[in-house]
PDB file of C-alpha atoms in Angstrom:
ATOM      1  CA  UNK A  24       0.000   0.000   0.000  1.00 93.00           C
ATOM      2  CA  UNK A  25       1.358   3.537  -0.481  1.00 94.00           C
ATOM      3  CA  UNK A  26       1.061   6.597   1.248  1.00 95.00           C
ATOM      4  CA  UNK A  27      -1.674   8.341  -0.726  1.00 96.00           C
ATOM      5  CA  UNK A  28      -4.000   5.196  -0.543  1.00 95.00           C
ATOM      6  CA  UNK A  29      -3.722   4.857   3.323  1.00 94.00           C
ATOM      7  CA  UNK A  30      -4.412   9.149   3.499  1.00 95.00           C
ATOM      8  CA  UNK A  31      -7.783   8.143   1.248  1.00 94.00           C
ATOM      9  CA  UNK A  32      -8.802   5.039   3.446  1.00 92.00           C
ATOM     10  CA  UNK A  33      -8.098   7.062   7.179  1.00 92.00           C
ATOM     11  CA  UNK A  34     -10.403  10.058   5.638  1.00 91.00           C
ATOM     12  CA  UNK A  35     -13.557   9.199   6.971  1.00 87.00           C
ATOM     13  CA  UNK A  36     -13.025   7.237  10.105  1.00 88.00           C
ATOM     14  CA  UNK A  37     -12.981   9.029  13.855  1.00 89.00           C
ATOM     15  CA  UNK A  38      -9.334  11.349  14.085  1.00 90.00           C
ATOM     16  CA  UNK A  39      -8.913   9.898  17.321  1.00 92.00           C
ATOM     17  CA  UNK A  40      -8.850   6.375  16.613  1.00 92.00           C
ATOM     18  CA  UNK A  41      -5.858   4.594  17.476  1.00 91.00           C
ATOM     19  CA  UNK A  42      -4.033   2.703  15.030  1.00 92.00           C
ATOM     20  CA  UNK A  43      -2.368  -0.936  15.392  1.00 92.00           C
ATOM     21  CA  UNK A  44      -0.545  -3.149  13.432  1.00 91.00           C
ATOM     22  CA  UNK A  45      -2.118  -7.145  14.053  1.00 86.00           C
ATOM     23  CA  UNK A  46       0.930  -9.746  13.038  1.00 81.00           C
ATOM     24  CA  UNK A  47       0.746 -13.440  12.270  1.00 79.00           C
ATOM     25  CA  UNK A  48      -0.125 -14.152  15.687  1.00 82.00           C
ATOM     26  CA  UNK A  49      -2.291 -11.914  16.247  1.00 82.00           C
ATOM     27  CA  UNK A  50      -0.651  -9.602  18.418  1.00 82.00           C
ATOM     28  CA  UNK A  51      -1.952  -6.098  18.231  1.00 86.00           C
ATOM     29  CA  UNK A  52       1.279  -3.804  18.224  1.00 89.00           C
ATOM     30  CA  UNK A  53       0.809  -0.106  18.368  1.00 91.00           C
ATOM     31  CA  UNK A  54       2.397   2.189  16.016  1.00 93.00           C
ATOM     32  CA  UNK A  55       4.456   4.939  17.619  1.00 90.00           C
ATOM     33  CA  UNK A  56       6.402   6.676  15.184  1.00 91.00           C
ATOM     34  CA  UNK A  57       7.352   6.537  11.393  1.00 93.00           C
ATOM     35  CA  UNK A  58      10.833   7.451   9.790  1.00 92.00           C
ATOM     36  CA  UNK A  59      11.606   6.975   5.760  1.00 89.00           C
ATOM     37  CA  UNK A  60      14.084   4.938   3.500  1.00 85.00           C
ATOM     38  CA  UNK A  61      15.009   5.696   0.209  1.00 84.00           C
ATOM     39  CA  UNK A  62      17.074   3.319  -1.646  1.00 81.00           C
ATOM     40  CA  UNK A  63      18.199   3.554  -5.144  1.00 76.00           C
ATOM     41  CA  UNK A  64      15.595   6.095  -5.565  1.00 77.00           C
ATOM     42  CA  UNK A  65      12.739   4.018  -4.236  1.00 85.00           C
ATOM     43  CA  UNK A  66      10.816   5.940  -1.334  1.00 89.00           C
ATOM     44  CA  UNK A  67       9.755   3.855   1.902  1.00 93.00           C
ATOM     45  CA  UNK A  68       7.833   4.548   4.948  1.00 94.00           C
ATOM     46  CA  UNK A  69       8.102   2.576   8.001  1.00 93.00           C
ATOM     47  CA  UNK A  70       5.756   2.723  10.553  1.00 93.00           C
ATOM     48  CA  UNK A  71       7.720   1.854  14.097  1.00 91.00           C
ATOM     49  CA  UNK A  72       6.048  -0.242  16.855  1.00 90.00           C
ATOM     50  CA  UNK A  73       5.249  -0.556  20.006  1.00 84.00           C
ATOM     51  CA  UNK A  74       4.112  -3.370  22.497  1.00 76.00           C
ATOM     52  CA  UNK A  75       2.889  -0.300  24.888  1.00 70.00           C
ATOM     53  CA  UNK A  76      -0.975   0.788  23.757  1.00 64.00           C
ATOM     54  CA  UNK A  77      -0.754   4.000  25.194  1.00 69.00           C
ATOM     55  CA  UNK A  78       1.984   4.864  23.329  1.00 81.00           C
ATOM     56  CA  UNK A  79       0.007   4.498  19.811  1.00 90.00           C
ATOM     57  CA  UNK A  80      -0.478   7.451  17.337  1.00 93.00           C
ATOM     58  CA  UNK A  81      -4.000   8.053  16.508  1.00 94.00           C
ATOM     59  CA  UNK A  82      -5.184   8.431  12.962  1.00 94.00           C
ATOM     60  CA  UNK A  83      -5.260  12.390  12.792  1.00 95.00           C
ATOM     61  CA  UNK A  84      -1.324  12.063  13.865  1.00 95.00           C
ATOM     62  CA  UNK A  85      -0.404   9.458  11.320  1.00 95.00           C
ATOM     63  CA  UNK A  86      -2.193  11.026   8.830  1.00 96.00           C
ATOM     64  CA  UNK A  87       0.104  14.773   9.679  1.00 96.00           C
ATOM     65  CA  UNK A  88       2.933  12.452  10.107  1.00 95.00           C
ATOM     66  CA  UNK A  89       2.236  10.380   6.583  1.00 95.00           C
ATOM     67  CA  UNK A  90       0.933  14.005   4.404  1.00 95.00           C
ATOM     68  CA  UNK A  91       4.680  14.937   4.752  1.00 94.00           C
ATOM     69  CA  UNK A  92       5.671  12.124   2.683  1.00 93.00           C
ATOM     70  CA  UNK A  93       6.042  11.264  -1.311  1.00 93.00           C
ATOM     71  CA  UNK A  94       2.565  10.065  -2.178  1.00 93.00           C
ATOM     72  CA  UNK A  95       3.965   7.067  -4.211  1.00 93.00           C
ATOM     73  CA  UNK A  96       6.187   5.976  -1.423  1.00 94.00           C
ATOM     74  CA  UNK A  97       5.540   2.033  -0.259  1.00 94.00           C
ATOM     75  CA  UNK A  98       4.503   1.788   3.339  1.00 95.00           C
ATOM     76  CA  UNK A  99       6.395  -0.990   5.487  1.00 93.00           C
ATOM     77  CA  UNK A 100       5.909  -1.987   8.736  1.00 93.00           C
ATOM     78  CA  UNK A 101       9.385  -2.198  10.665  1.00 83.00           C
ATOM     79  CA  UNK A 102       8.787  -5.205  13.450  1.00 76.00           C
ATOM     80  CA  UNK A 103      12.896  -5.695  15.417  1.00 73.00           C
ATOM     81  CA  UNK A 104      14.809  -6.324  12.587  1.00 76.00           C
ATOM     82  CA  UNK A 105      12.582  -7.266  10.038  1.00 83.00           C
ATOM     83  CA  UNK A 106       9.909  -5.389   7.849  1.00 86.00           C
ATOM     84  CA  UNK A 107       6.320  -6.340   6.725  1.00 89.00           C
ATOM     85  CA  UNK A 108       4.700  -4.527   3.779  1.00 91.00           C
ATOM     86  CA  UNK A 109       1.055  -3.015   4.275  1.00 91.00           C
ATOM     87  CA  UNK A 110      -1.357  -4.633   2.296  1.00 90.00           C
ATOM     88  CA  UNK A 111      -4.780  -3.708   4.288  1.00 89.00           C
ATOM     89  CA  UNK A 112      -6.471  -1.971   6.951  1.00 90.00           C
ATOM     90  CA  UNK A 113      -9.642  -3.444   9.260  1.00 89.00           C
ATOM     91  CA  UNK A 114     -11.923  -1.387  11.449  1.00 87.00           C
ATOM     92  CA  UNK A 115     -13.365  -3.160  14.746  1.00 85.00           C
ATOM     93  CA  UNK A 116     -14.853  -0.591  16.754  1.00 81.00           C
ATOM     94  CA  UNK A 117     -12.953   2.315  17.909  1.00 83.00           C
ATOM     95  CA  UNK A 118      -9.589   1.062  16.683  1.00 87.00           C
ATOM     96  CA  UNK A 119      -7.876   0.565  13.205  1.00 91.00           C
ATOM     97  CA  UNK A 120      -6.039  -2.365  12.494  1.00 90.00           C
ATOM     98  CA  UNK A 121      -3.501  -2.336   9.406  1.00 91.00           C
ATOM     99  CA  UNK A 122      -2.259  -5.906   8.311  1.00 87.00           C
TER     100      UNK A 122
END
């Protein structure tokens, strides 16, 4: 998923909504921060995470954080050492779940 497609899809849910990553097992991870990688001229975003919930950007903050970004750049998820590419996003409730 790139940047400009997650901007579209976080549009119309609630700004304060926190936002998680769930992994392979299920684990909800919160994301905290997000830096960027370019490599041979190939933008990437990763989002950083968290195992502390209250530590978790909400959507209007990821969405501030992600608007500073090339549009076409591919959004990663950056889990210890390795990274996970964003291929969806699920809403249960109040919270946001990208997988």
């Amino acid at each position: 998923m790139d940047v400009q497609t997650l901007i579209k899809l976080l549009a119309d849910v609630k700004q304060n909504n926190q936002i998680f990553f769930e992994d392979s097992k299920k684990r909800l991870l919160g994301i905290s921060s997000i830096s960027s990688d370019v490599t041979n001229e190939n933008h990437s975003v990763l989002l950083n995470l968290n195992y502390h919930s209250h530590k978790t950007l909400k959507a209007w903050e990821l969405v501030v954080l992600l608007k500073q970004c090339p549009a076409a750049a591919i959004i990663w998820v950056q889990n210890q050492k390795k990274r996970q590419q964003i291929f969806g996003i699920r809403f249960a409730g109040v919270q946001i779940y990208l997988k």
